[in-house]
Coordinates of C-alpha atoms in Angstrom, one line a residue:
M1 CA 0.3 -0.1 0.3
A2 CA 1.6 3.5 -0.8
S3 CA 2.4 5.9 1.6
L4 CA -0.1 8.9 1.4
N5 CA 0.2 12.9 2.4
V6 CA -0.2 11.9 6.2
G7 CA 2.9 10.5 7.3
N8 CA 3.8 13.9 9.4
L9 CA 0.1 13.4 11.1
G10 CA 0.7 9.3 11.9
D11 CA 4.2 10.6 13.5
Y12 CA 2.4 13.4 15.3
L13 CA 0.3 10.8 16.7
R14 CA 2.9 7.9 17.4
E15 CA 4.5 10.3 19.5
Q16 CA 1.3 11.9 20.9
R17 CA 1.0 8.4 22.1
R18 CA 3.6 7.5 23.4
N19 CA 3.6 10.5 25.6
A20 CA 0.6 9.9 27.2
Q21 CA 1.9 6.4 28.0
L22 CA -0.3 4.7 25.6
S23 CA -0.1 1.4 23.8
L24 CA -1.2 1.2 19.9
R25 CA -4.1 -0.8 22.0
Q26 CA -4.9 1.3 24.8
L27 CA -5.4 4.1 22.2
A28 CA -7.3 2.2 19.5
D29 CA -10.0 1.5 22.5
A30 CA -9.8 4.5 23.7
A31 CA -10.5 6.0 21.0
G32 CA -13.2 3.6 19.4
V33 CA -11.4 2.5 16.6
S34 CA -9.4 -1.3 15.8
N35 CA -6.0 -1.4 16.8
P36 CA -4.5 -2.2 13.2
Y37 CA -6.6 0.9 11.4
L38 CA -4.1 3.4 14.6
S39 CA -1.6 1.3 13.1
Q40 CA -1.9 2.0 9.7
I41 CA -2.7 5.8 10.2
E42 CA 0.4 6.0 12.4
R43 CA 2.5 4.7 9.5
G44 CA 1.0 6.9 7.0
L45 CA -1.3 4.4 4.9
R46 CA -4.3 5.4 6.3
K47 CA -6.0 9.0 6.5
P48 CA -8.5 9.2 8.9
S49 CA -12.2 11.1 9.0
A50 CA -12.5 14.0 11.2
E51 CA -14.5 11.9 13.2
V52 CA -12.0 9.0 14.1
L53 CA -9.1 12.4 14.5
Q54 CA -12.1 13.5 16.9
Q55 CA -12.0 10.6 19.0
V56 CA -8.5 10.0 19.0
A57 CA -7.4 13.8 20.1
K58 CA -9.9 13.2 22.6
A59 CA -8.6 9.9 24.1
L60 CA -5.3 11.2 24.1
R61 CA -6.1 14.6 25.5
I62 CA -5.4 16.9 23.1
S63 CA -6.4 19.3 20.8
A64 CA -8.4 18.8 17.4
E65 CA -7.6 21.2 15.8
T66 CA -4.2 20.1 15.5
L67 CA -5.2 17.0 14.0
Y68 CA -6.9 18.2 12.0
V69 CA -4.4 20.5 10.7
R70 CA -1.5 17.8 10.6
A71 CA -4.1 15.7 8.6
G72 CA -5.0 18.2 5.9
I73 CA -9.1 18.9 7.2
L74 CA -8.3 23.0 8.0
D75 CA -5.9 25.8 6.7
A76 CA -2.5 26.0 8.9
E77 CA -2.4 29.4 7.3
R78 CA -6.4 30.3 7.6
D79 CA -5.7 29.3 11.3
R80 CA -2.4 31.5 11.2
D81 CA -4.1 34.3 10.1
E82 CA -7.1 34.5 12.7
V83 CA -4.7 33.8 15.7
E84 CA -3.0 37.3 13.8
T85 CA -6.2 38.5 13.8
R86 CA -6.6 38.1 17.3
A87 CA -3.5 39.4 18.7
V88 CA -3.5 42.1 16.5
I89 CA -6.7 43.0 18.1
L90 CA -5.4 42.3 21.6
A91 CA -2.0 44.7 20.9
D92 CA -4.1 47.7 19.9
P93 CA -3.0 50.5 22.7
T94 CA -6.4 52.5 21.7
L95 CA -8.7 49.8 22.9
N96 CA -9.3 49.2 26.8
E97 CA -9.8 45.4 27.6
R98 CA -13.5 45.3 27.3
Q99 CA -13.6 46.6 24.1
K100 CA -10.9 44.1 23.3
Q101 CA -13.1 41.8 24.3
V102 CA -15.9 42.6 22.2
L103 CA -14.3 42.9 19.5
L104 CA -12.7 39.5 19.6
Q105 CA -16.5 38.0 20.6
I106 CA -17.9 40.0 17.8
Y107 CA -15.0 38.4 15.3
E108 CA -15.4 35.0 16.5
S109 CA -19.5 35.6 16.0
F110 CA -18.6 35.8 12.3
R111 CA -16.5 33.2 11.7
K112 CA -19.0 30.9 12.6
E113 CA -22.0 32.6 11.1
N114 CA -19.0 31.8 7.8
G115 CA -18.7 28.5 8.7
F116 CA -15.2 28.9 10.6
G117 CA -14.3 28.8 13.9
A118 CA -17.3 26.4 15.1
E119 CA -15.2 23.8 16.3
T120 CA -12.5 26.1 17.4
G121 CA -12.7 24.3 21.3
T122 CA -13.3 28.5 22.4
D123 CA -16.2 29.1 24.8
A124 CA -16.3 32.5 23.0
P125 CA -19.4 34.4 23.6
T126 CA -22.0 34.5 20.7
E127 CA -22.7 38.0 18.9
S128 CA -25.8 38.1 21.4
D129 CA -23.7 37.7 23.7
A130 CA -22.1 40.6 22.8
A131 CA -25.0 42.8 22.5
A132 CA -26.4 42.1 25.5
D133 CA -23.4 43.7 26.3
D134 CA -22.9 47.1 27.4
P135 CA -22.1 48.5 23.7
R136 CA -21.0 52.0 25.4
T137 CA -17.4 51.0 25.0
V138 CA -17.1 49.6 22.1
G139 CA -17.4 53.2 20.2
G140 CA -19.0 52.3 17.0
S141 CA -22.3 54.3 15.4
D142 CA -24.0 51.2 16.6
A143 CA -24.0 51.9 20.1
D144 CA -27.8 52.9 21.9
P145 CA -27.7 56.7 21.4
R146 CA -30.2 55.9 24.3
R147 CA -28.0 54.6 26.9
T148 CA -26.6 56.6 29.6
A149 CA -23.3 56.1 31.7
G150 CA -23.4 55.3 35.2

């Protein structure tokens, strides 16, 4: 059987399994997959589905997103862009902490609305949660002019 372009995933899984001090059989049992199938994944002979990767990640107590990127399911460049966007928002000296958090909540809600970030593992509030918060600190024209300080 020819090796697929998932060797990086297999090597990473093997390393994580060994770090967790689990045998191949123990991890296969914990993830609910067969021992031979998991062995083939580790050797780069099989490309697992997102569901299988999620089960393996849960069994290893690691991020499923990391496995998705290594398996080519998620785009690492897009993920880097998201991290950079968040970093820029957090580093902006013209915004106070509350404004930064509201902006990040809105950003996450837009990403979810567009089909990204829904399974990021973050517990970021949704747009409705952000709207329920006091919009005065956002500083935009959408703030309710009837609200007064105090």
